[in-house]
PDB file of C-alpha atoms in Angstrom:
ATOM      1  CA  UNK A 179      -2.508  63.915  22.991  1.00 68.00           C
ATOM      2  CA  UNK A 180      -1.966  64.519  26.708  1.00 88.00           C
ATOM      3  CA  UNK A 181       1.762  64.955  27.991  1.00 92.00           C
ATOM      4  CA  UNK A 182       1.387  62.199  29.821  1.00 91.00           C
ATOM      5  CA  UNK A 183       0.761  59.546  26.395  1.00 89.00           C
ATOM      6  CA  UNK A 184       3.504  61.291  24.853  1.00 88.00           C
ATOM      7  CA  UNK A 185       5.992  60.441  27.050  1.00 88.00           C
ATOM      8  CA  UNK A 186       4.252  56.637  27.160  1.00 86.00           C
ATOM      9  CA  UNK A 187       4.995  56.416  23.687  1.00 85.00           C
ATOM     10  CA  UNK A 188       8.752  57.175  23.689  1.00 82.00           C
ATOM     11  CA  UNK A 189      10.979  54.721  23.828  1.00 76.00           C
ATOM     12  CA  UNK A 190      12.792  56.122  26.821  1.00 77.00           C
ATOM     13  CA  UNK A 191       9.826  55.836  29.059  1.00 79.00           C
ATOM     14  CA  UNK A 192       7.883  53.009  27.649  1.00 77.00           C
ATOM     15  CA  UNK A 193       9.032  50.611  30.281  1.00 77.00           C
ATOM     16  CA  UNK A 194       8.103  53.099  32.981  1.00 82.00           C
ATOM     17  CA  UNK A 195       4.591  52.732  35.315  1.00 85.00           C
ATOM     18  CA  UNK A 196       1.772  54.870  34.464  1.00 88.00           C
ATOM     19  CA  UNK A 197       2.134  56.689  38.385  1.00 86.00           C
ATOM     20  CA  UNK A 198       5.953  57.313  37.004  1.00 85.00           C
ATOM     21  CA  UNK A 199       5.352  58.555  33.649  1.00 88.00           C
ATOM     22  CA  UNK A 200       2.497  60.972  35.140  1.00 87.00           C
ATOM     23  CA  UNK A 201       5.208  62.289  37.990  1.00 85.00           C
ATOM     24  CA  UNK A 202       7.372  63.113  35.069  1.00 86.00           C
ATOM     25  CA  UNK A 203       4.678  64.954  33.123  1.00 90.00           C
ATOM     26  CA  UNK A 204       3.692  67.004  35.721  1.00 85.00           C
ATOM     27  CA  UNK A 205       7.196  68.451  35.217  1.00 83.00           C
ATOM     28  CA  UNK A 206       7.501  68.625  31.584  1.00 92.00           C
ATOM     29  CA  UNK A 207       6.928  71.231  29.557  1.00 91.00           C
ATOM     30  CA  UNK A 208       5.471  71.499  25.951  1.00 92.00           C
ATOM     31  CA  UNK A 209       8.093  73.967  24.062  1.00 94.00           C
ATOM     32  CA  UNK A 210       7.931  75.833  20.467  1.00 97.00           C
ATOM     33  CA  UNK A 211      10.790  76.733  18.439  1.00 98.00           C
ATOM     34  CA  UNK A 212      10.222  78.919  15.289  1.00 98.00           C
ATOM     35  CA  UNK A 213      12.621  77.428  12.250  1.00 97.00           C
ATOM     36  CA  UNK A 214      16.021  78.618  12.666  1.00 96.00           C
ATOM     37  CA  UNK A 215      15.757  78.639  16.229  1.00 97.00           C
ATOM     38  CA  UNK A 216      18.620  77.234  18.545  1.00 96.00           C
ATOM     39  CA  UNK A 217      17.231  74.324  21.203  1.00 96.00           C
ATOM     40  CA  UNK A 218      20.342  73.418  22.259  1.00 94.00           C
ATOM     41  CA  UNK A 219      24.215  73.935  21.927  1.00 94.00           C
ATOM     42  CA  UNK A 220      27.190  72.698  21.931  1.00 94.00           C
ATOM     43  CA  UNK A 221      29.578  72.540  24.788  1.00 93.00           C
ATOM     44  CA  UNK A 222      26.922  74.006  26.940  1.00 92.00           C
ATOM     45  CA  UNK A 223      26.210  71.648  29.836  1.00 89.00           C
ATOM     46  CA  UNK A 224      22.939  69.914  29.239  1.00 84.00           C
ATOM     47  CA  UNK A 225      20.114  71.555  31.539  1.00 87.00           C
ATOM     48  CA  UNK A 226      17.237  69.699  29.629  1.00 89.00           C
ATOM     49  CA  UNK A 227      16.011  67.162  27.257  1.00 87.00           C
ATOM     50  CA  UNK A 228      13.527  66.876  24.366  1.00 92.00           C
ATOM     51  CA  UNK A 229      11.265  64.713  22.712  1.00 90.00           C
ATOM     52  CA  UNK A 230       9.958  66.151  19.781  1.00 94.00           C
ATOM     53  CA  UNK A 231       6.524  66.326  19.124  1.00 93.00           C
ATOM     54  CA  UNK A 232       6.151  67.685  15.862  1.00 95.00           C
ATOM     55  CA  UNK A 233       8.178  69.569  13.184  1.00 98.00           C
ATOM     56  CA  UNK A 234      12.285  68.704  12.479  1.00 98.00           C
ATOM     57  CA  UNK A 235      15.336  69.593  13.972  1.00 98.00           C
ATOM     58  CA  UNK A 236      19.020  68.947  12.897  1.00 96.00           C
ATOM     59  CA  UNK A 237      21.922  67.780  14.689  1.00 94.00           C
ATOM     60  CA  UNK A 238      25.097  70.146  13.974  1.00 94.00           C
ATOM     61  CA  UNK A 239      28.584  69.519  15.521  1.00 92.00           C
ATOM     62  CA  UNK A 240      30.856  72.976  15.377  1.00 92.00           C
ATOM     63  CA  UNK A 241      27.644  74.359  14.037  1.00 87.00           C
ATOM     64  CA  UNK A 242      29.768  77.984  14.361  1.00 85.00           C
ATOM     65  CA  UNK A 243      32.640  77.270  11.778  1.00 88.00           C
ATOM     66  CA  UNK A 244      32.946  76.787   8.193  1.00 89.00           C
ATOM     67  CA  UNK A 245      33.773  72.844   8.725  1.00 89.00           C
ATOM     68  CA  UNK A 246      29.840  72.536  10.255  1.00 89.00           C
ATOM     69  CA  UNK A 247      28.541  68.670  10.167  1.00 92.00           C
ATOM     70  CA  UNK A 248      24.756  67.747   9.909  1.00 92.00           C
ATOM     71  CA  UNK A 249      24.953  64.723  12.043  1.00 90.00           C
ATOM     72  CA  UNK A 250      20.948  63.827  12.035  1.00 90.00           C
ATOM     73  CA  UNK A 251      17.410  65.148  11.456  1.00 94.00           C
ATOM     74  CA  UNK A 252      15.228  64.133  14.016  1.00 93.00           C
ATOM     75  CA  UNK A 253      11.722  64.531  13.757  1.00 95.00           C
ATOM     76  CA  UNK A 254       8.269  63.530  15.761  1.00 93.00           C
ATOM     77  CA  UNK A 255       8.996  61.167  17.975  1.00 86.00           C
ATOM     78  CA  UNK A 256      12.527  61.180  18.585  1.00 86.00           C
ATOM     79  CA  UNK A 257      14.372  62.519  21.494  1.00 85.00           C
ATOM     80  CA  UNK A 258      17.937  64.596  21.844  1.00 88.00           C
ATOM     81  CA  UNK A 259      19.899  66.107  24.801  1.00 87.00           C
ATOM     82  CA  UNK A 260      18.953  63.031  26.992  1.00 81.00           C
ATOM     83  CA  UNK A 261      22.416  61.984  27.413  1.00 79.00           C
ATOM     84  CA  UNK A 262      24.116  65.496  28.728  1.00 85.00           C
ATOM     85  CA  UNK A 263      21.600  65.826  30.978  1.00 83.00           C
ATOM     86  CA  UNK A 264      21.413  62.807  32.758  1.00 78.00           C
ATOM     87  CA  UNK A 265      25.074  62.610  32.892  1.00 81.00           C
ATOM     88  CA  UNK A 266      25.604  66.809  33.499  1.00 85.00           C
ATOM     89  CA  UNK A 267      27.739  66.619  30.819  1.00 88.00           C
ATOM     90  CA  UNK A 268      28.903  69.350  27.714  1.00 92.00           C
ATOM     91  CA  UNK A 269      26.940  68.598  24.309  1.00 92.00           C
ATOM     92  CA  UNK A 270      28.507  67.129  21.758  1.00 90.00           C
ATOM     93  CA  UNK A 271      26.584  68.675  19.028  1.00 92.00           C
ATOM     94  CA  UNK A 272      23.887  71.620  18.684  1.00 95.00           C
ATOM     95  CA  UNK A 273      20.487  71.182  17.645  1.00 96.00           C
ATOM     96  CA  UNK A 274      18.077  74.184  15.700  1.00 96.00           C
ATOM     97  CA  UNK A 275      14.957  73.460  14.359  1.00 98.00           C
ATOM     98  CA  UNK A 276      14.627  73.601  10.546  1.00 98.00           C
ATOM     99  CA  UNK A 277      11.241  74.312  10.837  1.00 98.00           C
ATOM    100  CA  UNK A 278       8.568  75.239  13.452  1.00 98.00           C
ATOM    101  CA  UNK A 279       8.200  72.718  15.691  1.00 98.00           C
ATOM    102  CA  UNK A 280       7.209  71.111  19.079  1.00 96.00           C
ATOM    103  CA  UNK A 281       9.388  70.004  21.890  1.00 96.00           C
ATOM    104  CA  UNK A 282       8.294  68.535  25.426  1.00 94.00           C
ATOM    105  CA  UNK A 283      11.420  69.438  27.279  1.00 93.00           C
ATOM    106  CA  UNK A 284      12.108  67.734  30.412  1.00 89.00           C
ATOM    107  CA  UNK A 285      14.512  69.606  33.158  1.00 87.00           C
ATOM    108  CA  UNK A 286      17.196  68.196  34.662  1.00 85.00           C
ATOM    109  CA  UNK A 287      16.526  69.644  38.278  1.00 83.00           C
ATOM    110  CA  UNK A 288      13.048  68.044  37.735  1.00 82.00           C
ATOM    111  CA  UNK A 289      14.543  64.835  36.592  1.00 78.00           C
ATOM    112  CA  UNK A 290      17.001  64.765  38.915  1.00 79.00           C
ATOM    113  CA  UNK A 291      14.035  64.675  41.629  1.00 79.00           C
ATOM    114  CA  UNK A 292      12.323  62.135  39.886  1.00 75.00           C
ATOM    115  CA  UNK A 293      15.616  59.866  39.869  1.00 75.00           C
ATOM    116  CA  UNK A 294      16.080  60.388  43.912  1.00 78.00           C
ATOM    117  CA  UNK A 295      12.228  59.352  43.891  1.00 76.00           C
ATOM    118  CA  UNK A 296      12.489  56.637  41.642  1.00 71.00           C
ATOM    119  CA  UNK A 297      15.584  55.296  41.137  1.00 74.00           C
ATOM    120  CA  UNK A 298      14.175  52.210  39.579  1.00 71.00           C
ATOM    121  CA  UNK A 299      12.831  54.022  36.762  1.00 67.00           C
ATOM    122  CA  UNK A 300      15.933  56.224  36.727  1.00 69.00           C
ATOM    123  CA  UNK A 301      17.789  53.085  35.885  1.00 75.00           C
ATOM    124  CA  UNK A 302      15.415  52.196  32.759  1.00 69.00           C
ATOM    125  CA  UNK A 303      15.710  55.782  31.236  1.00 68.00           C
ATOM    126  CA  UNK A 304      19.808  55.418  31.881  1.00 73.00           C
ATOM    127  CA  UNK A 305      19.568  51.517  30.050  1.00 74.00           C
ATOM    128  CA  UNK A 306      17.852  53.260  26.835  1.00 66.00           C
ATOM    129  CA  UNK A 307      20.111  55.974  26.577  1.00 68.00           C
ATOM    130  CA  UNK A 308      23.353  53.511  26.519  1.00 72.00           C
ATOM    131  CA  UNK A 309      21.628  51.903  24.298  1.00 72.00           C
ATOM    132  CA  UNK A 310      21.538  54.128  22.227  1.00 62.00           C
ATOM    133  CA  UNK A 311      24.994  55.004  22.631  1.00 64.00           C
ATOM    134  CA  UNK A 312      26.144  51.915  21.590  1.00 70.00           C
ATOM    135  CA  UNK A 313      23.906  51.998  18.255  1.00 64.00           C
ATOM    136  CA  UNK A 314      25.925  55.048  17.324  1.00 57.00           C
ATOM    137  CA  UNK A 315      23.345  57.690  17.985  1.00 52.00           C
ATOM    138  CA  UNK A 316      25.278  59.116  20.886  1.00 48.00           C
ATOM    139  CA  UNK A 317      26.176  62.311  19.339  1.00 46.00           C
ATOM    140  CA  UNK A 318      22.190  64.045  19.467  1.00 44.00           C
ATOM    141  CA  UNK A 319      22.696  65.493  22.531  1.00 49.00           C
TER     142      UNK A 319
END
């Protein structure tokens, strides 16, 4: 499946027009993590964020002490890091796959120039992500 569809499919971008969803493909980047591998962490300020494609991840907040929470698995389909990114904010959580998997990872500085392109769209992608704050599925980024 091209970039392009993948990002059509998400939830995030669904509402988006097919010349906006192929700006922000042209930008996006298909990533692979081996199992045990670190995506993201916590308190880092988020650069980027991922929609997976295929394998699973998990969710971890204080993933480096003994008092380490499994918050979610995500796998194909969902997205994390969305909300730290948009926002240049700290994560809340760290995310490793457990197995190999398949991220599209979208850049903040290439966001960031889609948003001062688009700020229409900008606005959509911003709507789903409170969204999904307010469901309670804030803490995957």
């Amino acid at each position: 499946m091209e970039i392009a569809q993948l990002l059509q499919a998400n939830q995030l971008f669904e509402n988006l027009a097919k010349s906006e969803i192929e700006l922000i493909a042209r930008s996006t980047r298909l990533e692979a993590y081996k199992a045990g591998q670190m995506i993201l962490r916590e308190g880092r300020v988020g650069a980027a964020f991922f929609i997976i494609v295929s394998g699973r991840v998990e969710v971890v907040k204080d993933i480096n002490k003994a008092d380490a929470v499994v918050l979610a698995t995500l796998g194909p389909g969902e997205f994390f890091g969305e909300i730290s990114t948009i926002k240049h904010l700290p994560r809340s959580a760290s995310v490793r796959a457990l197995e190999e998997s398949e991220c599209l990872g979208i850049w903040r500085a290439d966001f960031d120039g889609f948003i001062s392109q688009f700020p229409e769209a900008a606005a959509k992608v911003e709507a789903g992500a409170r969204a999904r704050l307010a469901s309670g599925q804030g803490l995957k980024d």
